[in-house]
Tab-separated table of C-alpha atoms in Angstrom:
chain	number	residue	atom	x	y	z
A	1	MET	CA	-39.700	-46.121	-88.248
A	2	VAL	CA	-37.861	-43.431	-86.252
A	3	ASN	CA	-34.703	-41.565	-87.305
A	4	THR	CA	-32.885	-39.072	-85.091
A	5	LYS	CA	-30.093	-36.586	-85.653
A	6	CYS	CA	-28.319	-34.138	-83.382
A	7	ILE	CA	-27.119	-30.811	-84.776
A	8	VAL	CA	-24.385	-28.985	-82.831
A	9	LEU	CA	-24.433	-25.207	-83.151
A	10	GLN	CA	-21.822	-22.773	-81.867
A	11	THR	CA	-23.526	-19.465	-81.142
A	12	ARG	CA	-21.543	-16.242	-81.103
A	13	SER	CA	-23.516	-13.689	-79.129
A	14	GLU	CA	-26.014	-13.319	-76.278
A	15	PHE	CA	-28.959	-13.298	-78.709
A	16	GLN	CA	-28.755	-15.014	-82.072
A	17	MET	CA	-31.299	-16.431	-84.502
A	18	ILE	CA	-29.945	-19.246	-86.672
A	19	LYS	CA	-32.006	-20.639	-89.542
A	20	ILE	CA	-31.980	-24.437	-89.486
A	21	THR	CA	-34.735	-25.074	-92.052
A	22	GLU	CA	-32.421	-26.640	-94.612
A	23	ASP	CA	-30.798	-28.959	-92.043
A	24	ILE	CA	-34.224	-30.330	-91.175
A	25	ARG	CA	-35.376	-30.547	-94.785
A	26	GLN	CA	-32.271	-32.513	-95.783
A	27	PHE	CA	-32.510	-34.899	-92.847
A	28	VAL	CA	-36.181	-35.595	-93.590
A	29	ALA	CA	-35.393	-36.221	-97.268
A	30	GLY	CA	-32.651	-38.690	-96.355
A	31	SER	CA	-34.537	-40.429	-93.546
A	32	GLY	CA	-36.347	-42.951	-95.720
A	33	ILE	CA	-39.650	-41.999	-94.088
A	34	LYS	CA	-42.401	-41.115	-96.536
A	35	ASN	CA	-45.271	-40.076	-94.291
A	36	GLY	CA	-45.193	-38.949	-90.670
A	37	LEU	CA	-43.943	-36.099	-88.502
A	38	ALA	CA	-40.629	-34.302	-88.004
A	39	ALA	CA	-39.922	-32.942	-84.534
A	40	VAL	CA	-37.275	-30.306	-83.799
A	41	ILE	CA	-36.309	-30.017	-80.133
A	42	THR	CA	-33.617	-27.967	-78.382
A	43	ALA	CA	-31.700	-29.613	-75.541
A	44	HIS	CA	-31.447	-26.421	-73.459
A	45	THR	CA	-33.470	-24.173	-71.144
A	46	THR	CA	-32.169	-20.818	-72.367
A	47	THR	CA	-32.697	-21.340	-76.091
A	48	GLY	CA	-35.763	-21.662	-78.274
A	49	ILE	CA	-37.116	-23.126	-81.481
A	50	MET	CA	-39.235	-20.681	-83.478
A	51	VAL	CA	-41.118	-20.909	-86.744
A	52	ASN	CA	-41.475	-17.582	-88.470
A	53	GLU	CA	-40.839	-15.689	-91.660
A	54	GLY	CA	-37.157	-15.581	-92.520
A	55	LEU	CA	-36.796	-11.829	-92.871
A	56	GLU	CA	-34.228	-9.622	-91.153
A	57	CYS	CA	-36.895	-7.085	-90.179
A	58	VAL	CA	-38.971	-9.803	-88.508
A	59	GLU	CA	-35.887	-11.024	-86.655
A	60	THR	CA	-35.234	-7.470	-85.426
A	61	ASP	CA	-38.798	-7.099	-84.192
A	62	ILE	CA	-38.659	-10.444	-82.398
A	63	GLU	CA	-35.443	-9.465	-80.626
A	64	GLU	CA	-36.605	-5.973	-79.678
A	65	THR	CA	-40.020	-7.160	-78.499
A	66	LEU	CA	-38.495	-9.840	-76.304
A	67	GLU	CA	-36.124	-7.225	-74.832
A	68	ARG	CA	-39.089	-4.943	-74.084
A	69	LEU	CA	-41.163	-7.695	-72.520
A	70	ILE	CA	-38.315	-9.106	-70.445
A	71	PRO	CA	-36.000	-6.377	-69.128
A	72	LYS	CA	-32.457	-7.272	-68.039
A	73	ASP	CA	-32.621	-5.675	-64.607
A	74	ALA	CA	-35.917	-6.708	-63.016
A	75	PRO	CA	-35.714	-8.144	-59.453
A	76	TYR	CA	-35.772	-11.754	-60.621
A	77	ALA	CA	-35.783	-14.573	-58.047
A	78	HIS	CA	-33.342	-16.593	-60.147
A	79	ALA	CA	-30.311	-14.517	-59.090
A	80	HIS	CA	-28.417	-16.470	-56.466
A	81	PHE	CA	-25.905	-19.257	-56.034
A	82	LEU	CA	-27.229	-22.665	-57.106
A	83	PRO	CA	-25.616	-25.486	-55.074
A	84	SER	CA	-26.932	-28.098	-57.514
A	85	TYR	CA	-25.041	-26.308	-60.270
A	86	GLY	CA	-22.008	-24.935	-58.451
A	87	ALA	CA	-22.515	-21.579	-60.128
A	88	THR	CA	-24.546	-18.425	-59.668
A	89	GLY	CA	-27.690	-18.342	-61.765
A	90	SER	CA	-28.511	-14.856	-62.938
A	91	ASN	CA	-29.880	-15.498	-66.402
A	92	SER	CA	-33.582	-15.257	-65.737
A	93	PRO	CA	-34.225	-13.149	-68.866
A	94	SER	CA	-32.787	-15.995	-70.932
A	95	HIS	CA	-35.069	-18.553	-69.284
A	96	LEU	CA	-38.123	-16.333	-69.718
A	97	LYS	CA	-37.402	-15.713	-73.396
A	98	SER	CA	-37.046	-19.463	-73.818
A	99	MET	CA	-40.452	-19.902	-72.173
A	100	LEU	CA	-42.069	-17.488	-74.619
A	101	SER	CA	-40.332	-19.047	-77.580
A	102	GLY	CA	-40.990	-22.687	-76.745
A	103	ASN	CA	-38.465	-25.459	-77.118
A	104	SER	CA	-39.754	-27.379	-80.143
A	105	CYS	CA	-41.795	-27.495	-83.328
A	106	LEU	CA	-43.435	-30.133	-85.506
A	107	PHE	CA	-43.837	-30.480	-89.267
A	108	VAL	CA	-45.803	-32.859	-91.408
A	109	VAL	CA	-43.783	-35.203	-93.604
A	110	GLN	CA	-45.578	-36.130	-96.819
A	111	ASP	CA	-44.190	-38.146	-99.715
A	112	GLY	CA	-40.733	-37.923	-98.126
A	113	VAL	CA	-40.795	-34.124	-97.968
A	114	MET	CA	-41.066	-31.751	-95.010
A	115	VAL	CA	-44.201	-29.694	-95.603
A	116	THR	CA	-43.955	-25.960	-94.827
A	117	GLY	CA	-45.853	-22.855	-95.779
A	118	ASP	CA	-44.098	-20.575	-98.266
A	119	ALA	CA	-43.065	-18.085	-95.572
A	120	GLN	CA	-42.036	-20.544	-92.886
A	121	ASP	CA	-38.496	-20.892	-91.661
A	122	VAL	CA	-37.296	-22.730	-88.581
A	123	TYR	CA	-34.962	-20.897	-86.217
A	124	PHE	CA	-32.788	-22.075	-83.392
A	125	VAL	CA	-32.693	-19.045	-81.086
A	126	GLU	CA	-29.926	-18.376	-78.570
A	127	PHE	CA	-30.876	-16.334	-75.486
A	128	ASP	CA	-27.746	-16.877	-73.369
A	129	GLY	CA	-24.813	-17.133	-75.741
A	130	PRO	CA	-22.216	-17.536	-76.858
A	131	LYS	CA	-22.329	-21.288	-76.237
A	132	SER	CA	-22.130	-24.653	-77.938
A	133	ARG	CA	-25.705	-25.953	-78.328
A	134	LYS	CA	-27.518	-29.105	-79.418
A	135	VAL	CA	-30.738	-29.489	-81.374
A	136	TYR	CA	-32.412	-32.871	-81.995
A	137	ILE	CA	-34.354	-33.661	-85.117
A	138	GLN	CA	-36.512	-36.769	-85.062
A	139	VAL	CA	-38.548	-38.090	-87.955
A	140	MET	CA	-41.282	-40.594	-87.112
A	141	GLY	CA	-43.475	-42.412	-89.634
A	142	GLU	CA	-43.498	-45.079	-92.300
B	1	MET	CA	-6.531	-5.198	-73.267
B	2	ILE	CA	-8.466	-7.350	-70.809
B	3	ILE	CA	-6.873	-10.096	-68.708
B	4	ASP	CA	-9.011	-12.481	-66.684
B	5	VAL	CA	-6.669	-13.524	-63.862
B	6	HIS	CA	-8.867	-16.268	-62.426
B	7	THR	CA	-10.172	-19.162	-64.529
B	8	HIS	CA	-10.380	-22.912	-63.960
B	9	PRO	CA	-10.154	-24.892	-67.237
B	10	ILE	CA	-12.069	-27.822	-65.767
B	11	PHE	CA	-14.216	-28.439	-68.846
B	12	TYR	CA	-11.697	-27.703	-71.619
B	13	LYS	CA	-12.220	-30.657	-73.940
B	14	ASP	CA	-8.504	-31.180	-74.663
B	15	ILE	CA	-7.940	-32.268	-71.051
B	16	CYS	CA	-11.242	-34.105	-70.569
B	17	GLU	CA	-10.527	-37.448	-72.231
B	18	ASP	CA	-10.766	-39.394	-68.963
B	19	SER	CA	-14.343	-39.540	-67.633
B	20	GLU	CA	-13.242	-40.690	-64.146
B	21	GLN	CA	-10.877	-37.732	-63.906
B	22	LEU	CA	-13.648	-35.371	-65.020
B	23	LYS	CA	-15.937	-36.822	-62.339
B	24	PHE	CA	-13.215	-36.269	-59.709
B	25	ARG	CA	-12.776	-32.663	-60.862
B	26	LYS	CA	-16.474	-31.886	-60.709
B	27	GLU	CA	-16.856	-33.403	-57.246
B	28	GLN	CA	-13.753	-31.720	-55.824
B	29	PHE	CA	-14.488	-28.322	-57.361
B	30	GLY	CA	-18.219	-28.603	-56.644
B	31	ILE	CA	-19.574	-27.894	-60.089
B	32	TYR	CA	-22.228	-29.833	-61.942
B	33	LYS	CA	-24.574	-29.797	-64.954
B	34	GLN	CA	-21.824	-28.701	-67.316
B	35	SER	CA	-20.077	-30.702	-70.022
B	36	PRO	CA	-16.710	-30.370	-71.765
B	37	TYR	CA	-16.442	-27.669	-74.430
B	38	SER	CA	-13.836	-26.945	-77.063
B	39	ILE	CA	-11.119	-24.331	-76.809
B	40	GLU	CA	-12.741	-22.790	-79.868
B	41	SER	CA	-15.878	-22.218	-77.777
B	42	VAL	CA	-13.750	-20.735	-74.994
B	43	LYS	CA	-12.115	-18.325	-77.428
B	44	ILE	CA	-15.476	-17.305	-78.921
B	45	GLU	CA	-16.747	-16.462	-75.425
B	46	MET	CA	-13.539	-14.537	-74.658
B	47	ASP	CA	-13.768	-12.660	-77.957
B	48	TYR	CA	-17.417	-11.789	-77.353
B	49	MET	CA	-16.420	-10.052	-74.101
B	50	ASN	CA	-13.138	-8.704	-75.533
B	51	VAL	CA	-11.106	-10.732	-73.051
B	52	ASP	CA	-7.624	-11.067	-74.549
B	53	LYS	CA	-5.976	-13.435	-72.104
B	54	SER	CA	-6.996	-15.792	-69.314
B	55	VAL	CA	-4.928	-17.117	-66.449
B	56	LEU	CA	-5.530	-20.874	-66.144
B	57	LEU	CA	-5.356	-22.292	-62.622
B	58	PRO	CA	-4.707	-25.919	-61.617
B	59	GLU	CA	-5.225	-27.373	-58.133
B	60	ASP	CA	-3.051	-30.066	-56.581
B	61	LEU	CA	-4.954	-32.023	-53.914
B	62	THR	CA	-2.656	-35.038	-53.772
B	63	THR	CA	-2.544	-35.568	-50.005
B	64	GLN	CA	-6.070	-34.380	-49.186
B	65	SER	CA	-8.036	-36.001	-51.996
B	66	GLY	CA	-5.641	-38.188	-53.950
B	67	GLY	CA	-5.435	-36.220	-57.174
B	68	CYS	CA	-5.514	-32.877	-58.946
B	69	ILE	CA	-8.529	-30.906	-60.146
B	70	VAL	CA	-6.270	-29.945	-63.066
B	71	THR	CA	-2.573	-30.841	-63.202
B	72	ASN	CA	0.373	-28.571	-63.991
B	73	GLU	CA	1.059	-30.678	-67.086
B	74	GLU	CA	-2.519	-30.193	-68.309
B	75	ILE	CA	-2.167	-26.438	-67.843
B	76	ALA	CA	1.094	-26.487	-69.832
B	77	LYS	CA	-0.645	-28.461	-72.585
B	78	LEU	CA	-3.490	-25.939	-72.837
B	79	VAL	CA	-1.040	-23.030	-72.935
B	80	SER	CA	0.895	-24.739	-75.727
B	81	LEU	CA	-2.343	-24.932	-77.737
B	82	GLU	CA	-3.120	-21.215	-77.338
B	83	PRO	CA	0.007	-19.439	-76.153
B	84	ASP	CA	-1.336	-16.002	-77.075
B	85	ARG	CA	-4.569	-16.435	-75.118
B	86	PHE	CA	-3.679	-18.494	-72.046
B	87	ILE	CA	-1.297	-17.806	-69.153
B	88	GLY	CA	-0.615	-20.920	-67.118
B	89	PHE	CA	-0.101	-21.070	-63.357
B	90	ALA	CA	1.180	-24.038	-61.372
B	91	SER	CA	-0.215	-25.623	-58.246
B	92	VAL	CA	1.407	-27.737	-55.589
B	93	ASP	CA	0.125	-29.488	-52.506
B	94	PRO	CA	2.304	-28.079	-49.697
B	95	TYR	CA	2.087	-31.389	-47.811
B	96	ARG	CA	3.760	-33.318	-50.642
B	97	LYS	CA	7.263	-34.364	-49.707
B	98	ASP	CA	8.394	-33.394	-53.196
B	99	ALA	CA	6.495	-30.078	-53.187
B	100	VAL	CA	9.526	-27.879	-53.866
B	101	ASP	CA	10.755	-30.145	-56.669
B	102	VAL	CA	7.297	-30.177	-58.260
B	103	LEU	CA	7.198	-26.391	-58.161
B	104	ASP	CA	10.726	-26.028	-59.495
B	105	TYR	CA	9.823	-28.308	-62.416
B	106	ALA	CA	6.630	-26.351	-63.080
B	107	PHE	CA	8.487	-23.036	-63.271
B	108	LYS	CA	11.670	-24.218	-64.961
B	109	GLU	CA	10.514	-26.952	-67.351
B	110	LEU	CA	6.814	-26.269	-67.869
B	111	GLY	CA	7.304	-22.505	-67.999
B	112	LEU	CA	4.343	-21.727	-65.761
B	113	LYS	CA	4.010	-18.098	-64.706
B	114	GLY	CA	2.797	-18.249	-61.122
B	115	LEU	CA	1.475	-20.452	-58.340
B	116	LYS	CA	-2.087	-21.166	-57.238
B	117	LEU	CA	-2.631	-22.191	-53.609
B	118	HIS	CA	-5.936	-22.916	-51.884
B	119	PRO	CA	-5.501	-22.838	-48.088
B	120	SER	CA	-9.050	-24.089	-47.417
B	121	LYS	CA	-9.058	-27.004	-49.828
B	122	GLN	CA	-5.415	-27.876	-49.223
B	123	ARG	CA	-5.885	-27.361	-45.470
B	124	PHE	CA	-2.989	-25.176	-44.421
B	125	TYR	CA	-2.598	-21.794	-42.794
B	126	PRO	CA	-0.680	-19.408	-45.055
B	127	TYR	CA	1.716	-18.446	-42.248
B	128	ASP	CA	2.623	-22.095	-41.514
B	129	LYS	CA	6.386	-22.698	-41.737
B	130	LEU	CA	5.570	-25.586	-44.065
B	131	LEU	CA	5.086	-22.951	-46.771
B	132	LYS	CA	8.445	-21.241	-46.298
B	133	PRO	CA	10.370	-23.189	-48.987
B	134	ILE	CA	7.468	-22.722	-51.412
B	135	TYR	CA	7.444	-18.961	-50.909
B	136	GLU	CA	11.206	-18.906	-51.314
B	137	LYS	CA	10.940	-20.869	-54.561
B	138	CYS	CA	8.455	-18.291	-55.872
B	139	LEU	CA	10.853	-15.503	-54.934
B	140	GLU	CA	13.737	-17.333	-56.600
B	141	TYR	CA	11.816	-17.391	-59.891
B	142	ASP	CA	10.027	-14.050	-59.261
B	143	LYS	CA	6.616	-15.708	-59.611
B	144	PRO	CA	3.388	-14.431	-58.004
B	145	ILE	CA	0.956	-16.476	-55.920
B	146	MET	CA	-2.786	-16.587	-56.496
B	147	PHE	CA	-4.201	-17.502	-53.081
B	148	HIS	CA	-7.786	-18.471	-52.646
B	149	ALA	CA	-9.116	-16.142	-49.912
B	150	GLY	CA	-12.450	-15.947	-48.090
B	151	MET	CA	-15.300	-18.383	-48.532
B	152	THR	CA	-15.097	-21.120	-51.115
B	153	TRP	CA	-17.846	-23.097	-52.812
B	154	GLN	CA	-15.529	-26.086	-53.047
B	155	PRO	CA	-16.731	-28.874	-50.707
B	156	ASP	CA	-14.710	-30.074	-47.721
B	157	ALA	CA	-12.812	-26.787	-47.492
B	158	PRO	CA	-13.223	-24.805	-44.251
B	159	ALA	CA	-13.098	-21.035	-44.705
B	160	LYS	CA	-11.054	-20.515	-41.537
B	161	TYR	CA	-7.829	-21.349	-43.382
B	162	SER	CA	-8.453	-18.616	-45.939
B	163	HIS	CA	-9.307	-15.721	-43.652
B	164	PRO	CA	-7.424	-12.677	-45.016
B	165	LEU	CA	-5.757	-11.958	-41.673
B	166	HIS	CA	-3.835	-15.238	-41.986
B	167	PHE	CA	-1.971	-13.777	-44.965
B	168	GLU	CA	-0.616	-10.708	-43.182
B	169	GLU	CA	2.503	-12.330	-41.776
B	170	VAL	CA	3.346	-13.662	-45.246
B	171	ALA	CA	2.947	-10.204	-46.767
B	172	MET	CA	5.163	-8.796	-44.019
B	173	ALA	CA	7.839	-11.480	-44.214
B	174	TYR	CA	8.101	-11.450	-48.016
B	175	PRO	CA	7.612	-7.883	-49.270
B	176	GLY	CA	8.978	-8.919	-52.661
B	177	LEU	CA	6.444	-11.710	-53.068
B	178	ARG	CA	3.421	-10.620	-55.094
B	179	MET	CA	0.284	-12.297	-53.788
B	180	CYS	CA	-3.358	-12.054	-54.787
B	181	LEU	CA	-6.022	-12.676	-52.155
B	182	ALA	CA	-8.680	-13.759	-54.611
B	183	HIS	CA	-12.396	-13.001	-54.443
B	184	PHE	CA	-11.711	-9.857	-52.365
B	185	GLY	CA	-11.546	-12.306	-49.447
B	186	TRP	CA	-15.349	-12.165	-49.261
B	187	PRO	CA	-17.055	-11.957	-46.795
B	188	TRP	CA	-14.026	-10.418	-45.052
B	189	ILE	CA	-13.701	-7.572	-47.500
B	190	HIS	CA	-12.671	-4.976	-44.916
B	191	GLU	CA	-9.820	-7.195	-43.738
B	192	THR	CA	-8.759	-7.614	-47.354
B	193	VAL	CA	-8.917	-3.854	-47.881
B	194	MET	CA	-6.761	-3.343	-44.787
B	195	LEU	CA	-4.064	-5.609	-46.229
B	196	LEU	CA	-4.248	-3.907	-49.626
B	197	LEU	CA	-3.846	-0.515	-47.979
B	198	LYS	CA	-0.853	-1.540	-45.954
B	199	TYR	CA	1.050	-3.937	-48.241
B	200	PRO	CA	1.849	-3.003	-51.846
B	201	ASN	CA	2.686	-6.617	-52.682
B	202	VAL	CA	-0.918	-7.672	-51.943
B	203	TYR	CA	-3.456	-7.752	-54.767
B	204	THR	CA	-7.036	-8.954	-55.064
B	205	ASP	CA	-9.460	-9.858	-57.836
B	206	THR	CA	-13.086	-9.301	-58.720
B	207	SER	CA	-14.134	-12.952	-58.949
B	208	LEU	CA	-17.071	-12.807	-56.559
B	209	LEU	CA	-20.768	-13.310	-57.225
B	210	HIS	CA	-22.090	-15.121	-54.195
B	211	MET	CA	-25.554	-13.562	-54.090
B	212	ASP	CA	-27.875	-11.623	-56.368
B	213	ASN	CA	-27.005	-10.840	-59.959
B	214	ALA	CA	-23.642	-9.297	-60.788
B	215	LYS	CA	-24.892	-5.717	-60.989
B	216	ASP	CA	-26.660	-5.854	-57.600
B	217	PHE	CA	-23.838	-7.742	-55.878
B	218	TYR	CA	-21.063	-5.488	-57.178
B	219	GLU	CA	-23.021	-2.371	-56.196
B	220	GLN	CA	-23.568	-3.818	-52.730
B	221	VAL	CA	-19.928	-4.812	-52.189
B	222	PHE	CA	-18.113	-2.014	-53.972
B	223	THR	CA	-20.337	0.992	-53.210
B	224	ARG	CA	-22.130	0.190	-49.942
B	225	ASN	CA	-20.070	-2.385	-48.000
B	226	MET	CA	-17.056	-0.416	-49.206
B	227	GLY	CA	-17.043	3.307	-49.750
B	228	PRO	CA	-17.898	4.063	-53.400
B	229	LEU	CA	-14.510	5.691	-54.016
B	230	TRP	CA	-12.288	3.329	-52.056
B	231	ILE	CA	-10.998	1.503	-55.130
B	232	GLU	CA	-10.649	4.690	-57.158
B	233	ARG	CA	-8.777	6.560	-54.448
B	234	ASN	CA	-6.879	3.856	-52.594
B	235	LEU	CA	-6.760	0.490	-54.353
B	236	LYS	CA	-6.564	1.230	-58.053
B	237	TYR	CA	-3.208	-0.480	-58.513
B	238	GLN	CA	-4.129	-3.695	-56.693
B	239	VAL	CA	-7.540	-4.813	-57.940
B	240	MET	CA	-7.527	-7.175	-60.940
B	241	PHE	CA	-10.349	-8.386	-63.109
B	242	GLY	CA	-11.060	-12.080	-62.524
B	243	THR	CA	-14.095	-14.292	-63.028
B	244	ASN	CA	-13.589	-17.677	-61.356
B	245	SER	CA	-14.975	-19.211	-64.558
B	246	PRO	CA	-16.784	-21.613	-64.911
B	247	ARG	CA	-18.478	-20.636	-61.640
B	248	PHE	CA	-18.965	-17.017	-62.627
B	249	ARG	CA	-18.639	-15.647	-66.164
B	250	ALA	CA	-17.141	-12.560	-67.769
B	251	LYS	CA	-20.452	-11.998	-69.522
B	252	ARG	CA	-22.033	-11.161	-66.161
B	253	LEU	CA	-19.110	-9.644	-64.232
B	254	LEU	CA	-17.600	-7.320	-66.834
B	255	PRO	CA	-20.731	-5.215	-67.455
B	256	ALA	CA	-21.262	-4.977	-63.682
B	257	LEU	CA	-17.662	-3.868	-63.174
B	258	LYS	CA	-17.905	-1.274	-65.932
B	259	GLY	CA	-21.175	-0.060	-64.406
B	260	LEU	CA	-19.308	1.094	-61.293
B	261	ASN	CA	-18.138	4.125	-63.268
B	262	PHE	CA	-14.435	4.134	-62.545
B	263	ARG	CA	-12.175	6.658	-64.236
B	264	PRO	CA	-10.950	5.230	-67.572
B	265	SER	CA	-7.394	4.980	-66.238
B	266	THR	CA	-8.561	3.067	-63.150
B	267	LEU	CA	-10.660	0.711	-65.228
B	268	GLU	CA	-7.685	0.071	-67.481
B	269	ASN	CA	-5.575	-0.810	-64.446
B	270	ILE	CA	-8.241	-3.200	-63.171
B	271	LEU	CA	-8.774	-4.841	-66.543
B	272	SER	CA	-5.124	-5.366	-67.458
B	273	GLY	CA	-2.442	-3.059	-66.030
B	274	ASN	CA	-2.490	-4.506	-62.538
B	275	ALA	CA	-2.488	-8.066	-63.866
B	276	GLU	CA	0.505	-7.300	-66.065
B	277	ARG	CA	2.396	-6.046	-63.015
B	278	PHE	CA	1.220	-8.945	-60.869
B	279	ILE	CA	2.195	-11.600	-63.389
B	280	GLY	CA	5.096	-9.916	-65.080
B	281	GLY	CA	6.685	-8.303	-62.090
B	282	SER	CA	7.104	-4.826	-63.527
B	283	GLU	CA	7.684	-1.919	-61.160
B	284	GLN	CA	5.250	-1.352	-58.298
B	285	LYS	CA	3.115	1.757	-58.697
B	286	TRP	CA	3.388	2.831	-55.077
């Protein structure tokens, strides 16, 4: 059996970490699937899905480290008009942060429950906000 | 106060019910890979950049393409939903036989605050006598004109119609008609500067990001192609902040503009004071 849900998130700043652990947990619990996998996948190229400890200090270090690794003003190639888009792309830092973050995560579903470690939270991470964003949750199993 | 004088509400969800119409808009404007978003999302983006008001521009392409990118009625509807945040302009295809009536209705009944014309997409030269009754209607209602000027990314729209020099005779003939030559008339920025210097009723806006990122492009255009103090010394009452959203965004252009290190009073004029004069018709500064 496969069950899918789309969560719509309105972000409010250029960088934002939004915990979505409970959304996933609730969807898994209501999916009717006892054993399998839950996938969490963002629909965008300038956002990420991260699994980490849900502490403000960890969030700060993630943001500051990404800023250090990927400066705003480097001579990126992705800074020109894109005819296929009809707009000028100049958000390379957002794409690169998305690359480092990854766009998805997986969790085991056991006895109808999403299995996580005690410290694990799931974040949707915005790197190019504010924007309206979509995240897909899919539970697969029996 | 920040006013963005140049936005196209192509993807505002409240006017995107018809998928065929949305397809027409995207093809005519030349913009892809974007989907409708709510006005709430628009306001959140404006708030994030401290943009207080946006001018919404329609585009009437009735005789050239058989429709409008956004209609005057749709602009009026959006303004009615957010009257404190949106300023609506009208558009009219100059080749329509009922062009003057359409414009009169837009000003008088829909309450729109100015006129948007696109010489390249609508295929007319600004000095053509065809435009005379339209200019006179704008003068009658004391409404400004936002002209597209310079190159356009819209398809099927030759740049020759929008060369800044084609606007000079209009500026001369109608000194009381406030007109913005959008996008600094790029790539003809020196011609645009010449008109700004000579005609106090000519304005321009900052909605250009044709190459590079915003910081690099603004530094190139405003400090190397132009002298670094030209705006500060000569044009500070005629340059308005504009984005051309959704093609270019305030999030990129505003920091680049602020990075040019204008005097606070000049920046204030660019961000709002000049737009208030352009739209509202208050006294010219020079």
